[in-house]
Coordinates of C-alpha atoms and ligand atoms in Angstrom, one line a residue:
M1 CA 6.1 -30.5 -2.1
L2 CA 2.6 -32.0 -1.8
K3 CA 2.1 -35.3 0.2
S4 CA -0.2 -36.7 -2.5
E5 CA 1.6 -37.9 -5.6
Y6 CA -1.6 -37.2 -7.6
L7 CA -1.9 -33.6 -6.5
Q8 CA 1.8 -33.0 -7.0
R9 CA 1.4 -34.3 -10.6
V10 CA -1.6 -31.9 -11.1
Y11 CA 0.5 -29.0 -9.8
T12 CA 3.6 -29.9 -11.9
Q13 CA 1.4 -30.1 -15.0
A14 CA -0.2 -26.7 -14.4
V15 CA 3.3 -25.1 -13.9
T16 CA 4.8 -26.9 -16.9
R17 CA 1.9 -25.9 -19.2
D18 CA 2.1 -22.2 -18.3
P19 CA 5.5 -21.6 -16.7
D20 CA 5.1 -17.8 -16.6
Q21 CA 1.7 -17.7 -14.8
R22 CA 3.1 -17.2 -11.3
E23 CA 0.0 -15.7 -9.7
F24 CA -2.1 -18.6 -11.0
H25 CA 0.4 -21.2 -9.7
Q26 CA 0.3 -19.5 -6.3
A27 CA -3.5 -19.8 -6.1
V28 CA -3.5 -23.4 -7.3
L29 CA -0.8 -24.4 -4.9
E30 CA -2.6 -22.9 -1.9
F31 CA -5.7 -24.8 -2.9
L32 CA -3.9 -28.1 -3.5
E33 CA -2.2 -27.9 -0.1
S34 CA -5.6 -27.8 1.4
L35 CA -6.9 -30.7 -0.7
D36 CA -3.8 -32.6 0.4
Q37 CA -5.3 -32.9 3.9
I38 CA -8.4 -34.9 2.6
I39 CA -7.5 -36.4 -0.7
D40 CA -6.9 -39.9 0.9
Q41 CA -10.5 -40.0 1.9
H42 CA -11.6 -39.3 -1.6
P43 CA -10.1 -41.7 -4.1
E44 CA -12.9 -40.8 -6.6
Y45 CA -11.3 -37.5 -7.3
E46 CA -8.2 -39.1 -8.8
K47 CA -10.2 -42.0 -10.4
K48 CA -12.4 -39.5 -12.2
G49 CA -9.7 -36.9 -13.0
I50 CA -11.5 -34.2 -11.0
V51 CA -8.6 -32.1 -9.8
E52 CA -6.7 -31.8 -13.1
T53 CA -10.1 -30.9 -14.7
F54 CA -10.8 -28.3 -12.0
V55 CA -7.5 -26.4 -12.5
E56 CA -7.9 -26.0 -16.2
P57 CA -10.4 -23.3 -17.4
E58 CA -13.3 -24.5 -19.5
R59 CA -12.5 -21.7 -22.0
V60 CA -10.2 -18.7 -22.3
I61 CA -11.1 -16.0 -24.8
T62 CA -8.7 -13.2 -25.8
F63 CA -9.5 -10.5 -28.2
R64 CA -8.2 -7.1 -29.5
V65 CA -9.8 -3.9 -28.3
P66 CA -9.2 -1.0 -30.7
W67 CA -10.4 2.4 -29.7
V68 CA -9.8 6.0 -30.6
D69 CA -8.3 8.4 -28.0
D70 CA -9.1 12.1 -27.7
Q71 CA -6.3 13.0 -30.0
G72 CA -7.9 10.9 -32.8
K73 CA -5.2 8.3 -32.5
V74 CA -6.0 4.5 -32.6
Q75 CA -5.0 2.6 -29.4
V76 CA -5.1 -1.2 -29.2
N77 CA -5.6 -3.0 -25.9
R78 CA -6.1 -6.7 -25.2
G79 CA -9.3 -8.1 -23.8
Y80 CA -9.8 -11.4 -22.0
R81 CA -12.5 -13.5 -20.5
V82 CA -11.5 -16.7 -18.6
Q83 CA -14.6 -18.9 -18.3
F84 CA -13.3 -21.2 -15.7
N85 CA -16.1 -23.4 -14.4
S86 CA -19.9 -23.5 -15.1
S87 CA -20.9 -26.7 -13.1
I88 CA -23.1 -24.9 -10.5
G89 CA -24.3 -22.0 -12.6
P90 CA -23.5 -19.6 -15.4
Y91 CA -20.0 -18.2 -15.3
K92 CA -19.8 -15.3 -12.9
G93 CA -17.1 -12.9 -12.0
G94 CA -15.8 -9.3 -12.5
L95 CA -13.9 -7.5 -15.2
R96 CA -10.6 -5.8 -14.2
F97 CA -9.2 -2.9 -16.2
H98 CA -5.6 -2.3 -15.1
P99 CA -2.2 -2.1 -16.9
T100 CA -1.0 -5.2 -14.9
V101 CA -3.8 -7.4 -16.3
N102 CA -2.5 -10.6 -18.0
L103 CA -3.6 -14.2 -18.3
S104 CA -1.9 -15.3 -15.1
I105 CA -3.7 -12.7 -13.0
L106 CA -7.1 -13.4 -14.6
K107 CA -6.7 -17.2 -14.2
F108 CA -5.8 -16.8 -10.5
L109 CA -8.8 -14.6 -10.1
G110 CA -11.1 -16.8 -12.1
F111 CA -9.9 -19.9 -10.2
E112 CA -10.6 -18.2 -6.8
Q113 CA -13.9 -17.1 -8.1
I114 CA -15.1 -20.7 -8.5
L115 CA -14.5 -21.4 -4.8
K116 CA -15.8 -18.0 -3.7
N117 CA -19.0 -18.3 -5.6
S118 CA -19.6 -21.8 -4.4
L119 CA -19.3 -20.6 -0.8
T120 CA -22.0 -18.0 -1.3
T121 CA -24.4 -20.9 -1.8
L122 CA -25.9 -19.1 -4.8
P123 CA -25.9 -20.8 -8.3
M124 CA -22.9 -19.1 -9.9
G125 CA -20.0 -20.6 -11.8
G126 CA -16.5 -19.0 -11.8
A127 CA -15.0 -16.5 -14.3
K128 CA -12.9 -13.4 -14.6
G129 CA -12.1 -11.0 -17.4
G130 CA -10.7 -7.6 -18.2
S131 CA -8.1 -5.7 -20.1
D132 CA -4.7 -4.1 -19.8
F133 CA -6.5 -0.8 -20.4
D134 CA -5.8 1.8 -17.8
P135 CA -8.8 4.0 -17.0
K136 CA -6.6 6.3 -14.8
G137 CA -6.2 9.7 -16.5
K138 CA -8.6 8.9 -19.4
S139 CA -11.5 11.2 -20.2
D140 CA -15.1 9.9 -19.8
E141 CA -15.3 9.8 -23.6
E142 CA -12.2 7.7 -23.9
V143 CA -13.5 5.2 -21.3
M144 CA -16.8 5.1 -23.1
R145 CA -15.2 4.3 -26.5
F146 CA -13.0 1.7 -24.9
C147 CA -16.0 0.0 -23.1
Q148 CA -18.0 0.0 -26.3
S149 CA -15.2 -1.6 -28.3
F150 CA -14.6 -4.2 -25.5
M151 CA -18.3 -5.1 -25.4
T152 CA -18.6 -5.3 -29.2
E153 CA -16.5 -8.4 -29.0
L154 CA -17.4 -9.7 -25.5
Q155 CA -21.2 -9.7 -26.2
R156 CA -21.0 -12.9 -28.3
H157 CA -19.6 -14.8 -25.3
I158 CA -21.9 -13.7 -22.5
G159 CA -25.6 -13.8 -21.5
Q160 CA -27.8 -14.0 -18.5
F161 CA -27.7 -17.8 -18.6
V162 CA -24.2 -18.0 -20.0
D163 CA -21.8 -15.7 -18.3
V164 CA -22.5 -12.6 -16.2
P165 CA -19.6 -10.1 -15.8
A166 CA -19.4 -7.3 -13.2
G167 CA -16.9 -4.9 -11.9
D168 CA -13.5 -5.3 -10.2
I169 CA -10.4 -3.0 -10.1
G170 CA -10.9 -0.1 -12.6
V171 CA -14.5 -1.2 -13.4
G172 CA -17.2 0.6 -11.5
A173 CA -20.7 2.0 -12.1
R174 CA -19.4 4.3 -15.0
E175 CA -17.8 1.4 -16.9
I176 CA -20.7 -1.0 -16.3
G177 CA -23.1 1.6 -17.6
Y178 CA -21.2 2.0 -20.9
L179 CA -20.8 -1.8 -21.2
F180 CA -24.5 -2.4 -20.6
G181 CA -25.5 0.3 -23.1
Q182 CA -23.4 -1.3 -25.8
Y183 CA -24.7 -4.8 -25.0
R184 CA -28.3 -3.6 -25.4
R185 CA -27.5 -1.8 -28.6
V186 CA -25.6 -4.6 -30.3
R187 CA -28.0 -7.4 -29.2
G188 CA -31.2 -5.4 -29.5
T189 CA -32.4 -6.9 -26.3
Y190 CA -32.9 -5.6 -22.7
A191 CA -31.5 -8.5 -20.7
A192 CA -30.7 -6.7 -17.5
G193 CA -29.3 -9.9 -15.9
V194 CA -26.3 -10.0 -18.3
L195 CA -24.2 -7.7 -16.1
T196 CA -24.3 -6.9 -12.4
G197 CA -23.2 -3.7 -10.6
K198 CA -25.6 -1.8 -12.8
G199 CA -27.1 1.7 -12.0
L200 CA -30.2 1.6 -9.7
S201 CA -32.4 2.9 -12.5
F202 CA -31.6 0.1 -14.9
G203 CA -31.7 -3.1 -12.9
G204 CA -29.0 -2.5 -10.3
S205 CA -29.4 -3.7 -6.7
L206 CA -29.2 -1.6 -3.6
V207 CA -26.2 -2.5 -1.4
R208 CA -24.2 -3.8 -4.4
T209 CA -21.8 -0.9 -4.2
E210 CA -21.3 -1.3 -0.4
A211 CA -21.5 -5.1 -0.5
T212 CA -17.8 -6.2 -0.6
G213 CA -16.8 -3.9 2.2
Y214 CA -19.9 -4.5 4.4
G215 CA -19.6 -8.3 3.8
L216 CA -16.0 -8.2 4.8
C217 CA -16.9 -6.6 8.2
Y218 CA -19.9 -9.0 8.7
L219 CA -17.7 -12.0 8.3
T220 CA -14.9 -10.5 10.4
Q221 CA -17.4 -9.7 13.2
E222 CA -18.6 -13.3 13.2
M223 CA -15.1 -14.6 13.2
L224 CA -14.1 -12.4 16.1
S225 CA -17.2 -13.3 18.0
K226 CA -17.0 -17.1 17.5
M227 CA -13.3 -17.5 17.8
K228 CA -12.3 -14.9 20.4
G229 CA -15.6 -13.8 22.0
D230 CA -14.7 -10.3 20.7
S231 CA -16.0 -7.7 18.2
F232 CA -15.1 -4.5 16.3
Q233 CA -16.2 -2.4 19.3
G234 CA -13.3 -0.2 20.4
K235 CA -10.8 -1.7 18.0
T236 CA -8.2 0.2 15.9
V237 CA -8.4 -0.8 12.3
V238 CA -6.0 -0.3 9.3
I239 CA -7.4 -0.8 5.8
S240 CA -5.2 -0.7 2.8
G241 CA -6.6 0.7 -0.5
S242 CA -9.1 3.4 -0.9
G243 CA -11.4 2.0 -3.6
N244 CA -14.9 0.7 -3.4
V245 CA -14.0 -2.2 -1.0
A246 CA -11.9 -0.1 1.4
I247 CA -14.3 2.8 1.6
F248 CA -17.3 0.7 2.6
A249 CA -15.3 -1.6 4.9
C250 CA -14.2 1.7 6.6
Q251 CA -17.8 2.8 6.9
K252 CA -19.1 -0.6 8.3
A253 CA -16.1 -1.0 10.7
T254 CA -16.8 2.5 12.0
E255 CA -20.5 1.7 12.4
L256 CA -19.6 -1.4 14.3
G257 CA -17.7 0.7 16.8
A258 CA -14.1 0.6 15.5
K259 CA -11.7 3.4 14.7
V260 CA -10.2 3.2 11.2
V261 CA -6.9 5.1 11.3
A262 CA -5.2 4.5 7.9
L263 CA -6.0 4.1 4.2
S264 CA -3.7 3.9 1.1
D265 CA -3.5 4.1 -2.6
S266 CA -0.8 2.9 -5.0
N267 CA 1.3 6.0 -4.2
G268 CA 1.2 6.2 -0.4
Y269 CA -0.9 6.1 2.8
I270 CA -2.7 8.5 5.1
H271 CA -2.7 8.1 8.9
D272 CA -5.4 9.9 10.9
P273 CA -5.1 9.0 14.6
K274 CA -8.5 10.6 15.4
G275 CA -10.2 8.2 12.9
I276 CA -10.7 8.6 9.2
D277 CA -13.3 11.2 8.1
L278 CA -15.0 9.1 5.4
D279 CA -16.9 12.0 3.9
V280 CA -13.5 13.6 2.9
V281 CA -12.3 10.2 1.4
K282 CA -15.6 9.8 -0.5
D283 CA -15.3 13.3 -1.9
I284 CA -11.7 12.7 -3.1
K285 CA -12.1 9.1 -4.4
L286 CA -15.7 8.9 -5.5
G287 CA -16.3 12.6 -6.2
H288 CA -13.3 13.4 -8.4
R289 CA -11.2 10.3 -8.7
G290 CA -8.4 12.0 -6.8
R291 CA -5.4 10.7 -4.9
I292 CA -5.5 9.9 -1.2
K293 CA -2.6 12.4 -0.5
E294 CA -5.3 15.1 -0.8
Y295 CA -6.7 13.9 2.6
A296 CA -3.7 15.1 4.5
D297 CA -3.9 18.6 2.9
R298 CA -7.6 18.8 3.9
V299 CA -7.7 17.2 7.4
P300 CA -5.6 18.7 10.2
G301 CA -3.8 16.3 12.4
S302 CA -3.5 13.7 9.6
T303 CA -0.3 12.8 7.7
Y304 CA 0.6 11.4 4.3
T305 CA 3.6 9.1 3.7
E306 CA 4.9 8.1 0.2
G307 CA 5.0 4.4 -0.5
F308 CA 1.9 2.2 0.1
R309 CA 3.6 -0.6 2.0
G310 CA 4.4 1.6 5.0
I311 CA 0.8 1.5 6.0
W312 CA 1.5 -1.8 7.8
N313 CA 3.8 0.0 10.2
V314 CA 0.7 1.7 11.7
P315 CA -0.3 -0.5 14.7
C316 CA -3.8 -1.9 14.7
D317 CA -6.0 -4.6 16.3
I318 CA -7.6 -5.6 13.0
A319 CA -6.0 -5.4 9.6
L320 CA -8.1 -5.4 6.4
P321 CA -6.0 -5.5 3.3
C322 CA -8.3 -4.2 0.5
A323 CA -5.8 -3.0 -2.1
T324 CA -4.7 -5.7 -4.5
Q325 CA -2.9 -9.1 -4.7
N326 CA 0.4 -9.9 -3.0
E327 CA 0.6 -6.7 -1.0
I328 CA 1.7 -8.4 2.3
D329 CA 4.8 -10.5 2.3
G330 CA 6.4 -12.4 5.1
E331 CA 8.3 -9.4 6.4
I332 CA 5.3 -7.2 6.6
A333 CA 3.3 -10.0 8.2
R334 CA 5.9 -10.2 10.9
T335 CA 5.6 -6.5 11.6
I336 CA 1.8 -6.9 11.8
V337 CA 2.1 -9.8 14.2
K338 CA 4.6 -8.0 16.4
Q339 CA 2.2 -5.1 16.8
G340 CA -0.3 -7.4 18.4
T341 CA -2.9 -7.5 15.7
I342 CA -5.6 -10.0 16.5
A343 CA -7.3 -10.5 13.1
V344 CA -6.5 -10.2 9.4
A345 CA -9.3 -10.5 6.8
E346 CA -8.7 -10.2 3.1
G347 CA -10.9 -7.6 1.3
A348 CA -8.8 -7.7 -1.9
N349 CA -8.2 -10.9 -3.8
M350 CA -5.1 -12.8 -2.5
P351 CA -3.5 -9.7 -0.8
C352 CA -1.4 -11.9 1.4
R353 CA 1.5 -14.0 0.1
P354 CA 1.6 -17.7 1.3
E355 CA 4.5 -16.9 3.7
A356 CA 2.5 -14.1 5.2
I357 CA -0.5 -16.4 5.8
Q358 CA 1.8 -18.8 7.5
E359 CA 3.2 -16.1 9.8
F360 CA -0.4 -15.2 10.9
Q361 CA -1.5 -18.7 11.4
H362 CA 1.6 -19.7 13.4
A363 CA 1.2 -16.6 15.6
G364 CA -2.4 -17.4 16.3
V365 CA -3.7 -14.3 14.5
L366 CA -7.2 -15.0 13.1
F367 CA -7.0 -15.1 9.4
A368 CA -10.0 -15.0 6.9
P369 CA -9.0 -15.7 3.3
A370 CA -10.4 -13.6 0.4
K371 CA -12.6 -16.3 -1.1
A372 CA -14.7 -16.2 2.0
A373 CA -14.1 -12.7 3.4
N374 CA -14.8 -10.7 0.2
A375 CA -17.5 -12.9 -1.2
G376 CA -20.1 -10.3 -0.2
G377 CA -19.6 -8.5 -3.6
V378 CA -20.4 -11.4 -5.8
A379 CA -23.1 -12.7 -3.4
T380 CA -24.9 -9.4 -3.8
S381 CA -24.4 -9.7 -7.6
G382 CA -26.2 -13.0 -7.2
L383 CA -29.0 -11.2 -5.4
E384 CA -29.0 -8.6 -8.3
M385 CA -29.5 -11.5 -10.7
S386 CA -32.4 -12.8 -8.7
Q387 CA -34.1 -9.4 -8.6
N388 CA -33.5 -9.0 -12.4
S389 CA -35.2 -12.4 -13.0
M390 CA -38.2 -11.3 -10.9
R391 CA -38.2 -7.8 -12.5
Y392 CA -38.4 -6.5 -9.0
A393 CA -36.2 -4.6 -6.6
W394 CA -35.7 -5.3 -2.9
S395 CA -35.2 -2.5 -0.3
F396 CA -31.8 -1.7 1.1
E397 CA -32.7 -3.4 4.4
E398 CA -33.8 -6.5 2.6
V399 CA -30.6 -6.9 0.5
D400 CA -28.4 -6.0 3.5
R401 CA -30.2 -8.6 5.7
R402 CA -29.6 -11.3 3.0
L403 CA -26.0 -10.2 2.6
K404 CA -25.4 -10.5 6.4
T405 CA -27.0 -13.9 6.5
I406 CA -24.9 -15.1 3.6
M407 CA -21.6 -13.9 5.2
T408 CA -22.5 -15.3 8.6
N409 CA -23.3 -18.7 7.0
I410 CA -20.0 -18.6 5.0
F411 CA -18.1 -18.1 8.2
H412 CA -19.9 -21.0 9.9
N413 CA -19.5 -23.3 6.9
I414 CA -15.7 -22.8 6.6
Y415 CA -15.2 -22.9 10.3
T416 CA -17.1 -26.2 10.5
A417 CA -15.2 -27.6 7.5
A418 CA -11.9 -26.8 9.1
G419 CA -12.9 -28.5 12.3
E420 CA -14.1 -31.6 10.3
C421 CA -10.7 -31.8 8.6
G422 CA -9.0 -31.9 12.0
K423 CA -7.6 -28.3 11.7
P424 CA -9.9 -26.2 13.8
G425 CA -9.6 -22.5 13.1
D426 CA -7.7 -23.0 9.8
L427 CA -10.1 -21.0 7.6
V428 CA -7.9 -21.2 4.5
L429 CA -8.4 -24.9 4.6
G430 CA -12.1 -24.6 5.5
A431 CA -12.8 -22.3 2.6
N432 CA -10.9 -24.3 0.0
I433 CA -12.5 -27.6 1.1
A434 CA -16.0 -26.3 1.5
G435 CA -15.9 -24.4 -1.7
F436 CA -14.4 -27.2 -3.7
M437 CA -16.4 -30.2 -2.4
K438 CA -19.7 -28.8 -3.6
V439 CA -18.4 -28.1 -7.1
A440 CA -16.6 -31.4 -7.3
D441 CA -19.7 -33.3 -6.4
V442 CA -21.6 -31.6 -9.1
M443 CA -18.9 -32.2 -11.6
L444 CA -19.0 -35.9 -10.7
S445 CA -22.8 -36.1 -10.9
Q446 CA -22.9 -34.2 -14.2
G447 CA -20.1 -36.2 -15.8
L448 CA -16.9 -34.4 -16.9
I449 CA -17.0 -35.0 -20.7
Ligands
LIG501 N1 -14.9 -8.6 -8.6 C1 -15.7 -9.0 -7.5 C2 -15.0 -10.2 -6.9 O1 -13.8 -10.3 -6.9 C3 -17.2 -9.2 -7.7 C4 -17.5 -10.1 -8.9 C5 -19.0 -10.1 -9.3 O2 -19.8 -9.4 -8.7 O3 -19.3 -10.8 -10.2 O4 -15.6 -11.1 -6.3

């Protein structure tokens, strides 16, 4: 129950409108709980109807995506784009291709994206899209035909000044290439800035691939330094997932002096007490889209265990959940706390359930929420858009330097915001408030209707 009657009304309305959208309710409630701490000081939000407007997407598009599989059979998937908020810039956010995709998941992701993009300080609104299409086990040709059909419809809703999609789970360089090719063909225009995460030879940015994982470590490093006078040096790290975010978080944490001992996929996890050999992981995951199990067959001394949740039984100083939403519940969080973990930073979007976050915060474990900790991906997408507008490409060092500055600034902004709200160290509160206030002020100054 929220303290503020106004916020409780907003929440009840969101739930009543879409009773089945559990992930969306979860994201909205976490946000409203933060707002509850400051709403008394801002009567203008209720007077002008800001919060009820903020939790309702500007536009939701759903469409059918028919495509022909390798057997010549027609398959039909569902495509979506949730254009949530465009107050501070064109809609911006990734596309997820995964069988679990539905409107609840995309609305939660689009909602978080508004706050995340605001925290980057770059001019990007919030959106998310995708499909229940599963790229796993599909041939390149099937993925291409699916992407072409998806873009044939999506193209009428996007543009470099309108809405700029990118990747997320199931959408990487291969998919972005096919999507971009179809946009260019259908529209007859070479607008590189319409998508981000592109290949380097057609408008992509250096560091975009590494950005989410690197950014996660830059922010975590700053959090450790400011809040504990500590660093990654000599620490044991467990990272769930083994996709793009996990791989480059593993690389950066290792570069910063830590030892990463476990990674997972949706089937199970590997444990390598000597420290993960990332070349092997890259070969398996990026080289031939294999399963993480293969690592244990190839690297002596490592083990594979079925079931992805078991990874959190591996003791660590720093936990970086980089798999998917709601992976860590209260019970797993208690295990993590008991092992003496000092910091948890979310690389995936909303990997920790609300009761898990409470466990961490009560136990004094440093906790960095996704909308701040994993903002490096979209921040570098913003840098890709800048480079596309200039028709110019910065060096790796230049983009990396900017990414690091952005992540460091995000940490300090949310840390300061938490302190100003009277809850020093509560980075969930800090991220929600700092992300929201900027967008809310712009909504007020532009007028809502
Ligand atoms: N999917 C990423 C995220 O969750 C990146 C989005 C983007 O680059 O637009 O933030």
